[in-house]
Each structure stands twice: as C-alpha cells, then as structure tokens.
Amino acid sequence: MDFTPDSSLAEFRQEVRRFLQDVPADLKGLRRATRSPREEVMRWQKVLNDRGWGAPYWAKEHGGTGWTVPQILVFDDECSAAGTPTQDGFVHKLLGPVLNAFASPEQKAQHMPAIFNGERLWCQGFSEPGSGSDLASLQTRAVRDGDHYVVNGQKIWTSYAHHADWIFLLVRTNPDVKKQAGISFLLVDMKTPGITVRPIRSIDDAHHLNETFFDNVRVPVGNLIGMEGQGWSITKFLLNNEHATAADLPELKRYMRELKQFASTLHVGDRLLLERPEFALKLARLDAELQALEMLVQRVARLEQEHRPESHTLGSMLKIRATEFQQRITEAHVEALGDYGAIAYPHPHEPNPPANYPLQTLANGIANEMFFRRASTIYGGTSEVQRGIIAKMLFQL
Amino acid sequence: MDFDLTSEQQLLQDSVRRYVDKSYSFESRTALLKAGKNGSADNWGSFAANGWLMAGLPEAFGGLGGSVLETSIIAQQLGRALVLEPYLGCAVLAAQTLAACDNTAQKERLLPLLVEGSSRVALAYSEPGSRGMPETVALRAERSAEGFTLYGLKSLVMGADGADAFIVSARIAGTQGISLLLVDANSAGLERQALPLHDGTWVEELNFDGVEVGAEALLADAGKGLAVLQEGLAYGIVVLCSGLIGSMERTLEVTAEYLKVRKQFGVPIGSFQALQHRMADMAAEMEIARSMLHVALSSMVNDTPPVRDKTLSSAKMLICRAAKLVCGQGIQLHGGIGMTEEYLVGHYFKHAMVADLLLGSSDSHEAACAAALQAELRA
C-alpha cells in the first residue's frame, strides 16, 4: 500500500483547468441536470475535439486520449465544477467501446467522424415493455429480407430518443434458439421510415424518456455489428465497462459543493442553516461517506485497470452505495430549502420558464434532480440485481 | 495510490494471519478469557519476538521505523481473532504518545523496553467527563520541591493491568493547556480499580490522591501535551478501525459458511434471496468502511494534524457504525446460535459495541466533524 499522492495527477488537473479557462463563456457555469440540451452537447463535443480530447474515455489506438481512470475522474470532476455541458454518454461510454472492438472498417468510417465532430447523437434501444432486468427476453424482431433487416417491435425507457440521430438496437434475429443466442446488435438511423418516438413524462417533470416503435423499419444488413446472433455477448461486453464511473462521482462531488453552499447561504430564523446542529450533523455524515465512496471509486478503478475479477463485485457494491447516496444527498438538498423545498420549480431545461419564483436561481432544478435520482437504483442493473451478483460471486450463495 | 500490499507488507500480513489462525483460535481465546485479564504473557512475548511491537516505532529508539500502514496491517489481522492482549492500549496508544513527546531521556530509557516486551506502559487520558475527547482534563498537578503531585481521576485505561507505568494527562496548576506526566504504576497514593469490558478485555480506573512524581516525569509541558496526545490518539484510532475491518471480514466469512450448511424448509438458508441480499449489503458496508480506512491512512501520511484529526473523526464514526451493523447482522443471520456465549459471532458484536465507545464515540466524533465543517464554511 502506498498513499502518497500522484503528482502527475495534480499536473494533469492543472492542464484541464487551463483548457477550461479558454472555453467560450456560454459553455460554462451551466446548470447541469442529467444531460444538457442537444445543441450544447454537440457544441461541447466540437470544443473537446478541437483540443484533441474528442474521445476522453477511449484508448489512444482508437483515437481516444488514452487517459487512465484516475485521469478521467479528474477530467469529469473539473468539467462538472466548471459547469460545462454534459457529453453524449451513450456514444462515449457504451457504443464507442463496442464499435472500437467489433465494428468493420466501413462501419467505423461511417460513424467515427460524426462521433468525434459532435454531429450525431445516439440513444440506446435495449429495454422493452415487460423485460425489466431480464434483458434477454426482448421481443423486437428483425427478419432478413434481401440486403435489409425488417424490424418490428417496441422499445421503452429510450432516454433522449427524441434528441438522437441514431439508435443502437438489440433485436431478435432467431426465435428458435436459446433466448440469448438469437439476439443481434443493429445500428439504425432514427430518420428511417416506420420509427415513431412517443414521450414519457417522468416524475422529475422532464422529458428524457420515450417509447420507441418500429413498424416494418428497413435497416441495411451492413448496419449489423459483429455477427448475427452475437448481440448478447456484445451487450455483456458493453455492460461490463465502467464500473468505476457508474458511481457518477464528479456529480456526487458537485452535490456536496452545492449542499455546502446552501449551508452557508440559507437562514433558519436569524441563523445560518449551517449553525443548526441537526443539519451540521447530517452534513458531517454525508461528507464522511462521500470521502469513503471516493476512495472506493479509486479502488475499483485500480482493479479495472488491471482487469482483476474483484472489480465486478466491488463495482456492484459501489453501484448500490453510490446510487443510494445520490438519492440521500439530493433529498438533503430539497429538505435544506425548507418551505421552498416543496415548490415545484420549472425544469431548468424547459424552453420558456415562467415568472421568477423566490429563490429560483439557487433552487432551480434541485428537486427535479432529486426525483430523477430515484431512477439511479433501477437503471444499469437494479440494486437488487447487484445484490444477487455479490451474493453469488463473493459468497457462492 | 496503490492499494496492493508490497511484498514486505504481504509477508507481514501472512505472518500475523498464520499466528492468529494457529495460536488464536476461538477455543484458545475462550480459554484465555476464563484464565484472566488482558490475554497471556506468552502471546505478548510472541508479539515482541515477531517484531509487531516495534513495527511502527522510530529506529532511533529500537523500532523498525515502519509507517502507520504496517501497524494497520498487523491490527487488521489481530482484529480477525479479537486478540485480548493490549496491543491498542500499550503497543500503540502509549508507545506512539511516548514516541511523539520531546523527552528524549525517557524515550531512550523506555521505548527499547516496550519494543522487546519487557515493560508495558498504558495511556491514562480519559476522564468521566471527557468521553474520549482529550481536551477535557480535570486531573490536577501541583508543583512540588521534587516535581509534581497529582490529584484526580482517570477512567478506562486500556492495558493498565500489567503496565509498569502510565502516561497521564494533567493540568499543571498555574499553566495553560495540558501536560503529560509519566507515573509509576506502584506509586503511593494511586488507587487502581480493574473493570471488565463487554468484549472480555480489562481496563482500570485510576484515582490519584496526592501521587508524587519527579521532575523527569514531565513528558510534555503545558501547551505541547495536547498535540502529543493527539499524535498517539490518531494512531490509536487508525489501529482500532483497522481491527474492526478484520472483525467484519471474519464475521462475513463465518456467516457465509453458516448460510451454506444451515438448512431450513429442506434447503440451505443461503438459497433465500432475503438473506443473500442482507449479506451483499453487509459486504458493501464493510468495503465502504475499508475505503474509509484507506482515507484515514492516506490522511496520516499526507495531511496536517487539523485536517488529519477531522478525517480520523469521520473514519471513527463511519467505521464503528459499520462494524456494529455488520457484526450485529452476523448475529441476526445465525439466529439463536448467534446469541450464545459459546459461539464466536456474538463476540464480534460485543467488541464492535466497545470499540464504538473507546477513543470517543461515533456521536462525539460526528459532532467534532460537524464543528470542523461549520468552522470551515464560516471562514
């Protein structure tokens, strides 16, 4: 064990800060809520690409930065602190590694330039009504017809389908084999005739989620990734990436900064909220746990970097604890607002916010974020699924 | 940062693990509990012979000059076996406090004896009103012709039984701040009462009724005593927390084994999802606690004392609460057997309860963290 700080990481942080200083002012200090509006995401991608950081999470050989996980965490942390737009996580963290590993040279030539230049946003078509955590039970069919697949079926919880240009899609190409064996991985242009996107309004009063319908959608055979029937193993590859980043640590740190800001800004009677013993104790508990979570992230990152199998169980523990922490700290935000915590402020990404509510600048988006975080223990493998993984892998139960 | 042990650290861990597996089974521990206080002299001799008493002490005074990491590694393994010997009280709290003070003559005289196990010193810093927090000291020392005369009470002195001397925190009349004095265990006017703790270890309450010591007994003068004490206590908190990680590890192992063999309704109870999920939560709680121990270790290596002390307070409360939860759930998953004195899992919970109250409770440390945060954010 060695806990002396890595000085190269401090230098790297300075390098990121210097870069962020020169970012256009209208791309900084933004209210971050799960994902920034489409135009901001696209502009930010161009800015990153101009700096040579178009793929911050990928290896050098794929045109990425080749950063280590601790470097990635520093980069995300600094961007979050600066309030830059978010990135298209679907393409950078999920689809990108799949394309790098499985796509043909023609497919890479078709998609990579658009990904780097921020000209094409993606969404993920995995979940179906009734499939839940049993992803392999999916029913959407793709039937070969000449040099096309004809896709019919329905996807649900398709985040940002209404912003996306393309979708990466799991389809059943063979209904007669074991359910995992008959699945294929397709890339589909969202403008293809037969695709309908219907919004699902979520409890955070925002529109990220959708139902996506496929009615005789003709997809060129050349859009198949890997081989027909290989979709399940590609999906497992995709889902096994990024245990360390599932914790959303940079956002957790942002929440803590904001909670501390509330503490030293808001009043209860004639005293600062900070001076209330019950609030100070809650803050102390959250602060301690965040330090522990941050260290757990570093441990998981280290194990992942060395491809050690313990990264899976430890990653599952991190997923459970970090997502529950996201819920608790955002609830603490809302409670800290007192009366104003009960106000339904407009979502910060609504195009025309109504008249100014009291405390709007401080409170805007806080409750939306708190309600949205109820999803974090569901998506990416529910807490219950993670517990099953731990019991099985760690204790052989 | 590197979370893996170096080859030397691995050897150290393996050797402590071998020792506790072989010589410190639950049965031998139970026998020691029945036989008397604070373990056995033979075991203490082995600790010394294996170099565990010198690992974290400076080379100039007979130690190995290892960092807090080595001490933590030893403590984790000792915590797996719930050793009864006063490693924390004598080898860590007293020895590290002594090592941090300026009295070179006393260090040259005493530390080599502590390292070889031929003498023991215990730390008497806690008073009924201090609840583990070292700033609250009512014990009074008056200057005399030869040195000092002490009046007052010290509670909960770990490792007092078998100690040859005590390091005592005191307020010297006419001075500001806390001083540290070395007091012979057999001094006239010193009344000692042995008290058992829930986990089978023993402490003493010391009543100083005009105890006289010479001028050479002054280990740290007023204004320096608290900082020296805090060095010793910092080490103590890390070691206490390290031991709890070992206790939690062992509880999880034992409980997982039990879930596989215990059958109900015709199947191993480990096949029930409710119990699997409980185990997963306990494991996650332990790994959060282990991560917090890493935070504490990192702070010991890198931070200034005020930052370190706040971090250690965070660690103390988080890890002690985790230990109570994990060890408590260990009893729950065992059912009735977990409640029996003859079965080991209940003893881990007893130790976790005791550990929470030693060196300042979770509640006290949480309040300290809250106060530190308030000060930081007011600035």
XYZ file of N, CA and C in Angstrom, chain A residues 1-6 259-261 263-264 272-277 280-300 302-303 306 308 314 317-318 320-322 324 383-388 390-392 394-397, chain B residues 1-6 9 69 72-73 76 252-253 256 259-260 270-271 273 275-281 283-295 297-298 301-302 310-311 314-315 317-318 321 363 366-367 369-371 373-378:
372
model
N 0.844 -1.199 0.000
C 0.000 0.000 0.000
C 0.879 1.249 0.000
N 0.383 2.237 -0.709
C 1.124 3.492 -0.765
C 0.114 4.614 -0.990
N 0.044 5.530 -0.068
C -0.956 6.590 -0.165
C -0.348 7.957 -0.444
N 0.912 7.974 -0.878
C 1.464 9.271 -1.253
C 0.795 9.729 -2.553
N 0.441 11.006 -2.625
C -0.312 11.477 -3.792
C 0.520 11.406 -5.077
N -0.200 11.155 -6.187
C 0.430 11.067 -7.501
C 0.568 12.492 -8.052
N -24.496 21.526 -1.556
C -25.095 21.434 -0.229
C -24.357 22.329 0.754
N -23.028 22.390 0.627
C -22.250 23.261 1.491
C -22.569 24.727 1.197
N -22.818 25.013 -0.063
C -23.195 26.385 -0.430
C -24.551 26.752 0.193
N -25.715 25.528 2.886
C -25.498 25.603 4.330
C -25.015 26.983 4.728
N -24.184 27.573 3.897
C -23.618 28.865 4.273
C -24.336 30.035 3.597
N -27.595 31.037 10.244
C -27.314 30.266 9.030
C -27.735 28.818 9.242
N -28.201 28.202 8.180
C -28.565 26.783 8.224
C -27.423 25.951 8.811
N -26.219 26.319 8.421
C -25.009 25.660 8.894
C -24.926 25.541 10.411
N -25.490 26.563 11.117
C -25.387 26.582 12.577
C -26.414 25.682 13.255
N -27.345 25.144 12.491
C -28.320 24.223 13.079
C -27.631 22.889 13.344
N -27.656 22.422 14.620
C -26.916 21.193 14.927
C -27.353 20.003 14.078
N -25.876 20.317 10.629
C -24.416 20.140 10.636
C -24.052 18.664 10.792
N -24.811 17.938 11.607
C -24.535 16.508 11.787
C -24.820 15.724 10.512
N -25.917 16.071 9.861
C -26.251 15.398 8.605
C -25.158 15.662 7.563
N -24.721 16.908 7.520
C -23.661 17.283 6.576
C -22.380 16.486 6.881
N -22.063 16.331 8.169
C -20.858 15.593 8.560
C -20.949 14.127 8.115
N -22.123 13.537 8.285
C -22.302 12.134 7.863
C -22.141 11.983 6.362
N -22.790 12.869 5.613
C -22.723 12.783 4.153
C -21.288 13.024 3.675
N -20.624 13.980 4.318
C -19.255 14.331 3.941
C -18.317 13.137 4.156
N -18.477 12.456 5.292
C -17.636 11.288 5.576
C -17.891 10.187 4.554
N -19.168 9.945 4.281
C -19.491 8.851 3.366
C -19.000 9.148 1.954
N -19.058 10.416 1.563
C -18.561 10.765 0.233
C -17.056 10.499 0.127
N -16.318 10.800 1.193
C -14.877 10.502 1.174
C -14.632 9.008 0.985
N -15.431 8.202 1.692
C -15.274 6.749 1.580
C -15.638 6.277 0.171
N -16.714 6.837 -0.380
C -17.127 6.450 -1.735
C -16.062 6.820 -2.758
N -15.473 7.979 -2.564
C -14.442 8.444 -3.491
C -13.264 7.456 -3.483
N -12.904 7.009 -2.293
C -11.813 6.046 -2.190
C -12.210 4.699 -2.800
N -13.474 4.308 -2.626
C -13.941 3.051 -3.230
C -13.883 3.148 -4.754
N -14.221 4.310 -5.289
C -14.115 4.519 -6.735
C -12.665 4.308 -7.182
N -11.726 4.856 -6.430
C -10.304 4.697 -6.791
C -9.890 3.228 -6.741
N -10.411 2.515 -5.746
C -10.065 1.093 -5.642
C -10.609 0.313 -6.831
N -11.882 0.580 -7.179
C -12.492 -0.134 -8.308
C -11.759 0.220 -9.602
N -8.703 1.053 -9.988
C -7.420 0.347 -9.992
C -7.605 -1.119 -10.412
N -8.615 -1.764 -9.851
C -8.863 -3.174 -10.178
C -9.261 -3.333 -11.645
N -6.416 -3.102 -14.076
C -5.615 -4.327 -14.130
C -6.454 -5.538 -14.499
N -8.844 -7.062 -13.029
C -8.939 -8.076 -11.985
C -10.415 -8.403 -11.713
N -16.859 -5.620 -6.346
C -16.647 -4.318 -5.717
C -17.403 -3.236 -6.501
N -20.984 -3.313 -5.496
C -21.171 -2.651 -4.194
C -21.158 -1.139 -4.372
N -20.245 -0.684 -5.210
C -20.144 0.754 -5.466
C -21.425 1.263 -6.109
N -24.462 0.083 -5.853
C -25.533 0.133 -4.840
C -25.355 1.360 -3.944
N -24.159 1.506 -3.409
C -23.964 2.539 -2.389
C -23.937 3.950 -2.978
N -23.330 4.090 -4.143
C -23.234 5.435 -4.723
C -24.602 5.916 -5.189
N -27.539 4.997 -3.962
C -28.338 5.329 -2.775
C -27.873 6.672 -2.194
N -30.490 -2.275 -7.874
C -29.758 -2.616 -6.643
C -29.983 -4.088 -6.280
N -31.190 -4.585 -6.540
C -31.491 -5.973 -6.206
C -30.678 -6.928 -7.074
N -30.564 -6.606 -8.366
C -29.741 -7.439 -9.256
C -28.273 -7.401 -8.797
N -27.806 -6.223 -8.417
C -26.407 -6.097 -7.948
C -26.185 -6.942 -6.695
N -27.154 -6.921 -5.784
C -27.014 -7.725 -4.559
C -26.939 -9.209 -4.893
N -27.732 -9.622 -5.881
C -27.677 -11.028 -6.309
C -26.297 -11.385 -6.839
N -23.433 -9.988 -6.058
C -22.468 -10.032 -4.947
C -22.613 -11.342 -4.167
N -23.861 -11.701 -3.845
C -24.082 -12.915 -3.039
C -23.547 -14.136 -3.772
N -23.732 -14.138 -5.098
C -23.316 -15.298 -5.888
C -21.798 -15.329 -6.054
N -19.337 -13.445 -4.531
C -18.462 -13.272 -3.371
C -18.641 -14.394 -2.353
N -19.886 -14.829 -2.170
C -20.153 -15.805 -1.104
C -20.602 -17.165 -1.646
N -20.707 -17.290 -2.973
C -21.184 -18.532 -3.598
C -22.540 -18.964 -3.022
N -23.409 -18.011 -2.774
C -24.740 -18.347 -2.256
C -25.716 -18.550 -3.411
N -1.776 6.343 -5.820
C -2.134 5.447 -4.720
C -2.035 3.994 -5.171
N -1.647 3.159 -4.233
C -1.539 1.745 -4.548
C -2.161 0.963 -3.397
N -3.221 0.229 -3.699
C -3.957 -0.468 -2.641
C -3.402 -1.863 -2.381
N -2.496 -2.303 -3.242
C -1.928 -3.630 -3.044
C -0.792 -3.561 -2.039
N -0.617 -4.656 -1.312
C 0.479 -4.706 -0.357
C 1.802 -4.882 -1.103
N 2.867 -4.264 -0.603
C 4.197 -4.565 -1.125
C 4.560 -5.976 -0.670
N 5.021 -6.059 2.979
C 3.754 -5.944 3.708
C 2.963 -7.248 3.626
N 1.049 2.242 7.979
C 0.469 1.161 7.170
C 0.786 -0.207 7.761
N -1.233 -0.837 10.784
C -2.615 -1.112 10.394
C -2.775 -2.551 9.899
N -1.788 -3.018 9.152
C -1.841 -4.394 8.642
C -1.858 -5.396 9.804
N -5.297 -5.243 11.605
C -6.403 -5.893 10.891
C -6.427 -7.386 11.184
N -18.190 -11.855 8.211
C -18.793 -12.176 6.915
C -18.429 -13.592 6.479
N -17.175 -13.969 6.672
C -16.749 -15.321 6.269
C -17.526 -16.387 7.039
N -21.232 -16.448 5.997
C -21.449 -17.058 4.677
C -21.346 -18.587 4.779
N -24.547 -19.948 6.342
C -25.715 -19.924 5.450
C -25.703 -21.102 4.477
N -24.516 -21.649 4.222
C -24.428 -22.782 3.294
C -24.743 -24.113 3.972
N -28.962 -20.170 2.840
C -28.271 -19.279 1.902
C -28.950 -19.209 0.542
N -29.911 -20.093 0.283
C -30.621 -20.020 -1.002
C -31.753 -18.995 -0.944
N -33.316 -15.459 -0.978
C -32.850 -14.182 -1.526
C -32.749 -13.090 -0.444
N -31.771 -13.342 2.540
C -30.507 -13.460 3.273
C -29.320 -13.153 2.362
N -29.427 -13.550 1.089
C -28.354 -13.203 0.135
C -28.188 -11.688 0.053
N -29.312 -11.007 -0.028
C -29.238 -9.545 -0.169
C -28.695 -8.907 1.105
N -29.050 -9.485 2.254
C -28.506 -8.980 3.511
C -26.981 -9.115 3.520
N -26.506 -10.271 3.064
C -25.053 -10.494 3.010
C -24.382 -9.481 2.079
N -25.022 -9.229 0.944
C -24.453 -8.276 -0.020
C -24.362 -6.887 0.614
N -25.394 -6.510 1.347
C -25.380 -5.195 1.993
C -24.306 -5.118 3.070
N -21.527 -6.819 3.071
C -20.236 -6.762 2.374
C -19.968 -5.349 1.864
N -21.010 -4.713 1.327
C -20.842 -3.345 0.820
C -20.516 -2.396 1.974
N -21.173 -2.615 3.106
C -20.901 -1.781 4.285
C -19.430 -1.932 4.697
N -18.935 -3.174 4.659
C -17.542 -3.395 5.042
C -16.592 -2.725 4.052
N -16.899 -2.804 2.763
C -15.987 -2.223 1.766
C -16.007 -0.693 1.801
N -17.152 -0.125 2.151
C -17.189 1.329 2.368
C -16.295 1.664 3.568
N -16.407 0.837 4.617
C -15.586 1.067 5.814
C -14.105 0.890 5.489
N -13.773 -0.116 4.693
C -12.375 -0.336 4.325
C -11.854 0.853 3.504
N -12.708 1.369 2.628
C -12.310 2.547 1.846
C -12.057 3.728 2.780
N -12.887 3.844 3.799
C -12.703 4.942 4.753
C -11.409 4.756 5.538
N -11.060 3.509 5.814
C -9.768 3.268 6.472
C -8.634 3.754 5.564
N -8.756 3.493 4.261
C -7.749 3.990 3.317
C -7.671 5.520 3.351
N -8.847 6.157 3.455
C -8.864 7.621 3.556
C -8.080 8.052 4.798
N -5.741 6.348 6.435
C -4.314 6.047 6.268
C -3.650 7.103 5.390
N -4.356 7.458 4.321
C -3.838 8.476 3.413
C -3.658 9.800 4.148
N -0.600 9.929 6.294
C 0.636 10.093 5.528
C 0.769 11.520 4.990
N -0.354 12.128 4.595
C -0.269 13.346 3.777
C -0.708 14.650 4.444
N -9.772 15.721 11.709
C -11.157 15.730 11.216
C -11.426 14.460 10.404
N -10.466 14.096 9.555
C -10.626 12.889 8.752
C -10.742 11.660 9.653
N -14.136 11.404 11.077
C -15.051 10.834 10.071
C -14.888 9.320 10.021
N -13.632 8.884 10.018
C -13.361 7.453 9.901
C -13.866 6.702 11.124
N -16.286 7.414 13.201
C -17.743 7.247 13.282
C -18.246 6.313 12.190
N -17.711 6.461 10.987
C -18.233 5.653 9.889
C -17.878 4.173 10.082
N -19.693 2.528 13.189
C -21.108 2.257 12.902
C -21.236 1.076 11.944
N -20.960 9.281 18.053
C -21.687 10.545 18.204
C -20.728 11.706 18.499
N -18.798 12.494 15.378
C -19.671 13.136 14.395
C -19.843 14.613 14.736
N -20.018 14.888 16.030
C -20.149 16.283 16.462
C -18.858 17.059 16.168
N -16.755 16.439 13.738
C -16.728 16.699 12.285
C -17.658 17.844 11.932
N -18.836 17.827 12.536
C -19.807 18.884 12.247
C -19.215 20.246 12.635
N -18.579 20.301 13.790
C -17.976 21.565 14.234
C -16.867 22.001 13.282
N -16.647 21.265 10.113
C -17.277 21.731 8.872
C -17.856 23.133 9.054
N -18.463 23.352 10.206
C -19.011 24.687 10.466
C -17.904 25.738 10.417
N -16.783 25.422 11.049
C -15.671 26.380 11.068
C -15.151 26.623 9.651
N -15.045 25.537 8.884
C -14.523 25.641 7.513
C -15.451 26.504 6.640
N -16.754 26.310 6.792
C -17.691 27.023 5.920
C -17.976 28.443 6.392
N -17.748 28.708 7.685
C -17.896 30.078 8.168
C -16.778 30.956 7.612
